[in-house]
XYZ file of C-alpha atoms in Angstrom:
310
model
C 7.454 -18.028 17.212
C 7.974 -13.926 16.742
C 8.118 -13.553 13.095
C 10.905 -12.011 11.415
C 11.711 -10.781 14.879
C 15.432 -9.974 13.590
C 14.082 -7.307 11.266
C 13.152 -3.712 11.928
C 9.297 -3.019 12.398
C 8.096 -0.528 10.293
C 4.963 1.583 11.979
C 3.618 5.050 10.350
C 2.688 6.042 6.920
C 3.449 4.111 4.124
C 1.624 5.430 0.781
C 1.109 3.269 -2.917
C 3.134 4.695 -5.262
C 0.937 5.427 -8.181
C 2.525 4.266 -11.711
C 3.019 7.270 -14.030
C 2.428 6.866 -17.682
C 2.640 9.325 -20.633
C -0.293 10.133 -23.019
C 0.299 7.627 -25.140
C 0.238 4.500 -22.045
C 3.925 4.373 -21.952
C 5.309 4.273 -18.216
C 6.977 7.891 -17.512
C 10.424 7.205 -15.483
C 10.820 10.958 -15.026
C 7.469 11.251 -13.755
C 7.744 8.522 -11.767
C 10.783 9.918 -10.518
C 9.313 13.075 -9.430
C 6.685 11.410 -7.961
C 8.393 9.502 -5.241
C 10.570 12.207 -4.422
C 6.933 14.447 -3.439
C 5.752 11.646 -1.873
C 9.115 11.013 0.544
C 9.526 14.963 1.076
C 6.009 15.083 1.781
C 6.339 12.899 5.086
C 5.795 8.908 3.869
C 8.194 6.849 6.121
C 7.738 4.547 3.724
C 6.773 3.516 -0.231
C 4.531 0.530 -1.387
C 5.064 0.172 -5.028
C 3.379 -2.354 -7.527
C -0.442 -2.311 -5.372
C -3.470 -2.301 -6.684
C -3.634 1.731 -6.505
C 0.111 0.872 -8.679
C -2.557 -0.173 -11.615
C -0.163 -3.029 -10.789
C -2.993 -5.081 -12.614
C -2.352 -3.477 -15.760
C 1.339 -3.686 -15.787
C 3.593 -6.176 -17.774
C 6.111 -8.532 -16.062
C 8.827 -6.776 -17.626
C 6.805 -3.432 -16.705
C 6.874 -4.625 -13.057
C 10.895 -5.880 -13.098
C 11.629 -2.216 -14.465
C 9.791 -0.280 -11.715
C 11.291 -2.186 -9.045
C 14.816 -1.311 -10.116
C 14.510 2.217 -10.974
C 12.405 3.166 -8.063
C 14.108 1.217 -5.883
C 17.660 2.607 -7.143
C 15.983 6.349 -7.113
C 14.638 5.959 -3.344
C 18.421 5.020 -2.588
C 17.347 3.905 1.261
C 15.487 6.876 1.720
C 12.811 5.293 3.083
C 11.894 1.513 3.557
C 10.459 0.004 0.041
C 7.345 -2.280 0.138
C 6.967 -4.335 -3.007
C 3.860 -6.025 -4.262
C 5.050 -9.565 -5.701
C 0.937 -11.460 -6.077
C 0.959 -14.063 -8.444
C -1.531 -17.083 -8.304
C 1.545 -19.147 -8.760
C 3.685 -20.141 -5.908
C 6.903 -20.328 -7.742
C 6.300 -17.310 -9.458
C 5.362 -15.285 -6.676
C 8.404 -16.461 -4.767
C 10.958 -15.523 -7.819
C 9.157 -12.240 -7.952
C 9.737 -11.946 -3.858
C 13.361 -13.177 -4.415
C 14.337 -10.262 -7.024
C 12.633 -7.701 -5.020
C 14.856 -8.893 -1.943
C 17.891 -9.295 -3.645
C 17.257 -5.227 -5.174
C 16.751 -3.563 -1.708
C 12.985 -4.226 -0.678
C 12.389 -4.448 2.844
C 9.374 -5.937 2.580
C 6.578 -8.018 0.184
C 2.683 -7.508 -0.095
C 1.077 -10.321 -1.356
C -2.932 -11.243 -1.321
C -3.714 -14.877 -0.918
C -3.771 -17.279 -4.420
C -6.809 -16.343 -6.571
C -8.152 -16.111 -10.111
C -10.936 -14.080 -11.830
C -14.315 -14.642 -9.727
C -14.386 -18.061 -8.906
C -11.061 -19.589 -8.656
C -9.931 -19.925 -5.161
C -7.148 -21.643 -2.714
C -9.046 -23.866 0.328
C -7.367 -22.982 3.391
C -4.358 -25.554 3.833
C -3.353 -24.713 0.094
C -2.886 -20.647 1.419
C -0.648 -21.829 3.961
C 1.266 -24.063 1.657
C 1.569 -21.199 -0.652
C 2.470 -18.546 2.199
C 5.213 -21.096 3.607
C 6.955 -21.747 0.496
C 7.096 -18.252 0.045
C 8.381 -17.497 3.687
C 11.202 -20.284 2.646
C 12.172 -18.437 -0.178
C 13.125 -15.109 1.195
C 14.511 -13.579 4.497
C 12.166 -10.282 4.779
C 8.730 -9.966 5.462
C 6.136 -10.639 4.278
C 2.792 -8.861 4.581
C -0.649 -10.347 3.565
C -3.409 -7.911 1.961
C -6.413 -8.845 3.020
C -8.270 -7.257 0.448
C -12.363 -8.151 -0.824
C -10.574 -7.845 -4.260
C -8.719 -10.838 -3.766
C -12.482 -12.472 -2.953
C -10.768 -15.062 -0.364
C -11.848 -15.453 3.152
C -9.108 -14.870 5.707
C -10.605 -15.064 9.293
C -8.515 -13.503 12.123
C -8.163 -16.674 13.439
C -6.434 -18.040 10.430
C -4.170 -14.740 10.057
C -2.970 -15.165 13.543
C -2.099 -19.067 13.266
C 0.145 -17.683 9.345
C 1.507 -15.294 11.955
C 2.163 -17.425 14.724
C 3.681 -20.985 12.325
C 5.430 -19.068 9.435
C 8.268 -17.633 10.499
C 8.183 -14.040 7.936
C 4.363 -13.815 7.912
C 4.081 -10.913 9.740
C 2.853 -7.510 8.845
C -1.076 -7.618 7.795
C -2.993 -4.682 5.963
C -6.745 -4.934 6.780
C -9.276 -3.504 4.248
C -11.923 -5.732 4.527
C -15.311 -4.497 6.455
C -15.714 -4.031 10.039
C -11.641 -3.911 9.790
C -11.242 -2.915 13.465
C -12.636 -5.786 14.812
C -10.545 -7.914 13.074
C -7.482 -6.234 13.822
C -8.308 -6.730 17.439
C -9.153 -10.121 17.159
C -6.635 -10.977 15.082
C -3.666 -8.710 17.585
C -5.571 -10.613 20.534
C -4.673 -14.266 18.918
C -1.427 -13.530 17.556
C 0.121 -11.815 20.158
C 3.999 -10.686 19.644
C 3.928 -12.698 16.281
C 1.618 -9.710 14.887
C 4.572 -7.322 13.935
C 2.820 -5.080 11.819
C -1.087 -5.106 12.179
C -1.716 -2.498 9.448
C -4.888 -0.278 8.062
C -5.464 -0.064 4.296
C -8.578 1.499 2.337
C -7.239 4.638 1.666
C -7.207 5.114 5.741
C -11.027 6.249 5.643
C -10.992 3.734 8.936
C -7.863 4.755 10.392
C -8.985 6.135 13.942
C -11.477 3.303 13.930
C -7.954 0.944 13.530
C -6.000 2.965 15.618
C -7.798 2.350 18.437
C -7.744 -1.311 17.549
C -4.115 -1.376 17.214
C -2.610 -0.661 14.117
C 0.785 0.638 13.838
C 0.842 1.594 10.007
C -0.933 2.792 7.177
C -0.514 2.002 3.223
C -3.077 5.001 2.064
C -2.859 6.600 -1.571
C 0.189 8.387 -2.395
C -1.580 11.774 -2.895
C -1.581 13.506 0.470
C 1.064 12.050 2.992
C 1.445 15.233 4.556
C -2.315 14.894 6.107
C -2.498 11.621 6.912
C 0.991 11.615 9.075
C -0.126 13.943 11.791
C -3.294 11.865 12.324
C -0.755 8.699 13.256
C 2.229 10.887 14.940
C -0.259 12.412 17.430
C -1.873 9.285 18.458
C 1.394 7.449 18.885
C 2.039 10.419 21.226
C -0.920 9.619 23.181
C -2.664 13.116 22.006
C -6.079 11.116 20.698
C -7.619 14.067 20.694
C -5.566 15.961 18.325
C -5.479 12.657 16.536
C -8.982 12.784 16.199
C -8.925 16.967 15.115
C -6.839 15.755 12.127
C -8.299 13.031 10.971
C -11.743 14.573 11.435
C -10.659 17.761 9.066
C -8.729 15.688 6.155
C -11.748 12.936 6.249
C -13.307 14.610 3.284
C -11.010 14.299 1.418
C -9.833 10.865 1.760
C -14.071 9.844 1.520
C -13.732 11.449 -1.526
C -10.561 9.380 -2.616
C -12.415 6.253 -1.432
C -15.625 7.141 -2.783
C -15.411 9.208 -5.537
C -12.023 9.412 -7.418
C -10.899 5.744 -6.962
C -7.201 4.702 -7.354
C -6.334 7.867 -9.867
C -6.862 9.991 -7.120
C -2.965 10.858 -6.531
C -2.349 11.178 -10.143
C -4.978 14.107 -10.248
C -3.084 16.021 -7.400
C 0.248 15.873 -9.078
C -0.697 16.723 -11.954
C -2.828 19.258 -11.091
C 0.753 20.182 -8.712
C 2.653 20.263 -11.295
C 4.820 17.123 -10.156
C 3.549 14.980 -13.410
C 2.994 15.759 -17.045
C -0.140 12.928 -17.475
C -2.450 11.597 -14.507
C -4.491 9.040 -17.027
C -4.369 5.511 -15.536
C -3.624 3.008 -18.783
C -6.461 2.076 -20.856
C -9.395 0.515 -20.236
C -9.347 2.392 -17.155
C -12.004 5.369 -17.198
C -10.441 9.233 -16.406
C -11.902 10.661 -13.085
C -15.149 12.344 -14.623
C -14.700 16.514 -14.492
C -17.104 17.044 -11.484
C -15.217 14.456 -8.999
C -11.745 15.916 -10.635
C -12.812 19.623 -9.330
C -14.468 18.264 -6.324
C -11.166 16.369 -5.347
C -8.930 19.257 -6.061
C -11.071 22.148 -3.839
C -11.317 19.739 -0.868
C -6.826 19.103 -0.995
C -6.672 22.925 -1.829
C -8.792 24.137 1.106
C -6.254 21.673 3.506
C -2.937 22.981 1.923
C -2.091 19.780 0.692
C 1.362 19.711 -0.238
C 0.755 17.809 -3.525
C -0.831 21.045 -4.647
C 2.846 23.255 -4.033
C 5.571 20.787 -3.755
C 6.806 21.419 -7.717
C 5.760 25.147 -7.819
């Protein structure tokens, strides 16, 4: 079957939302406010909210009910809304997948059933767990195929979830040698891939472009430089494609490499577009070198994040 094949695809760039709190570890609403209106002005055709760049980890369930109504209610179908709904639990996961529905989402991200370091779902029980949810809910469903998640999910196996279950059918990639398994897994699934997506803060993304990706879920800090890199190669102008990607690649190495997951918060604070850029404690600061080092590589590419609130 074509998956969800009575729903709109959604292609381009579709940045985490990063969850602002104040000094004191309390989630900021106005700041969070702020910082989803940068992030749709500055190009993002869509929003991810509640992801692993979210701190989504760190987040209560009543945390996680509260950001999915307000920024869902502030986006007001601005832009398409991807929720994060990963629980271990199948019944929980699906109530979680409901809500979101039921409040606007177009979409759920969810990484296969796991716990700590060694608890794991064998194959047939991911399907189980992936069908049940597919029964619970009318809108798709993506699958992060993340090393956090520790869970082995061959292309072969992604393309049979796409192929059996009806709203399995958007897939972000961020495990190693990515490209290859997008291509695989496009090659097996055929029409029933909707939505074969790069993740990893896009430091593959020509690599998976050229395997055949149609989206991105980056971090939320720089939208404006990461769209051009997609909107020229959909055009068929790889080489311009290529010019972009090759002058914001700094930048987004450093994101991967250096400044982790607060990486966004840094910008918009540093922008002006948040008060506080601390992620919630036990999470470290960025140290002060990789903070400055960050900030001159988006200030010597104009990033928007830098002069949106001035």
């Amino acid at each position: 079957m074509t998956a969800s094949s009575n729903h709109k695809r959604y292609r381009g760039v579709f940045p985490v939302v990063p969850t602002i709190f104040d000094e004191q570890g309390c989630l900021d609403l106005d700041g969070q406010r702020r910082c989803v209106d940068f992030m749709i002005d500055a190009g993002s055709q869509g929003v991810s909210i509640l992801a692993n760049f979210s701190e989504q980890f760190l987040l209560s369930d009543e945390e996680r009910e509260l950001l999915t109504t307000e920024i869902l209610k502030h986006v007001r179908g601005r832009v398409p809304v991807i929720v994060t709904t990963t629980h271990f639990s199948t019944k929980i996961c699906a109530e979680r997948s409901r809500r979101a529905q039921d409040q606007g989402a177009a979409m759920v991200m969810v990484m296969p059933p796991y716990h700590g370091a060694t608890i794991r779902v064998a194959p047939a029980g991911i399907r189980s767990f992936f069908q049940q949810l597919s029964d619970a809910i009318s809108i798709p469903i993506m699958i992060q195929d993340a090393p956090v998640a520790g869970t082995p999910l061959p292309a072969t196996f992604l393309a049979q979830l796409a192929r059996e279950i009806e709203h399995v059918a958007y897939f972000k990639i961020e495990t190693p040698q990515a490209a290859a398994k997008l291509r695989e897994m496009i090659e097996l699934g055929g029409d029933a891939i909707e939505g074969p997506w790069d993740g990893e803060e896009a430091i593959t993304l020509m690599a998976d472009l050229d395997a055949g990706c149609t989206g991105a879920m980056t971090g939320g800090g720089y939208p404006d430089l990461i769209r051009p890199i997609i909107d020229e190669y959909v055009a068929g102008n790889r080489s311009s494609a290529m010019e972009h990607y090759a002058r914001c690649l700094p930048l987004i190495n450093y994101e991967n490499r250096q400044a982790g997951l607060l990486t966004a918060k840094v910008l918009m604070k540093e922008g002006g577009i948040i008060r506080c850029d601390a992620g919630r404690h036990p999470l470290a600061p960025v140290p002060p070198a990789a903070r400055a080092g960050l900030i001159e590589l988006a200030r010597g590419l104009n990033a928007k994040v830098l002069t949106w609130a001035r």
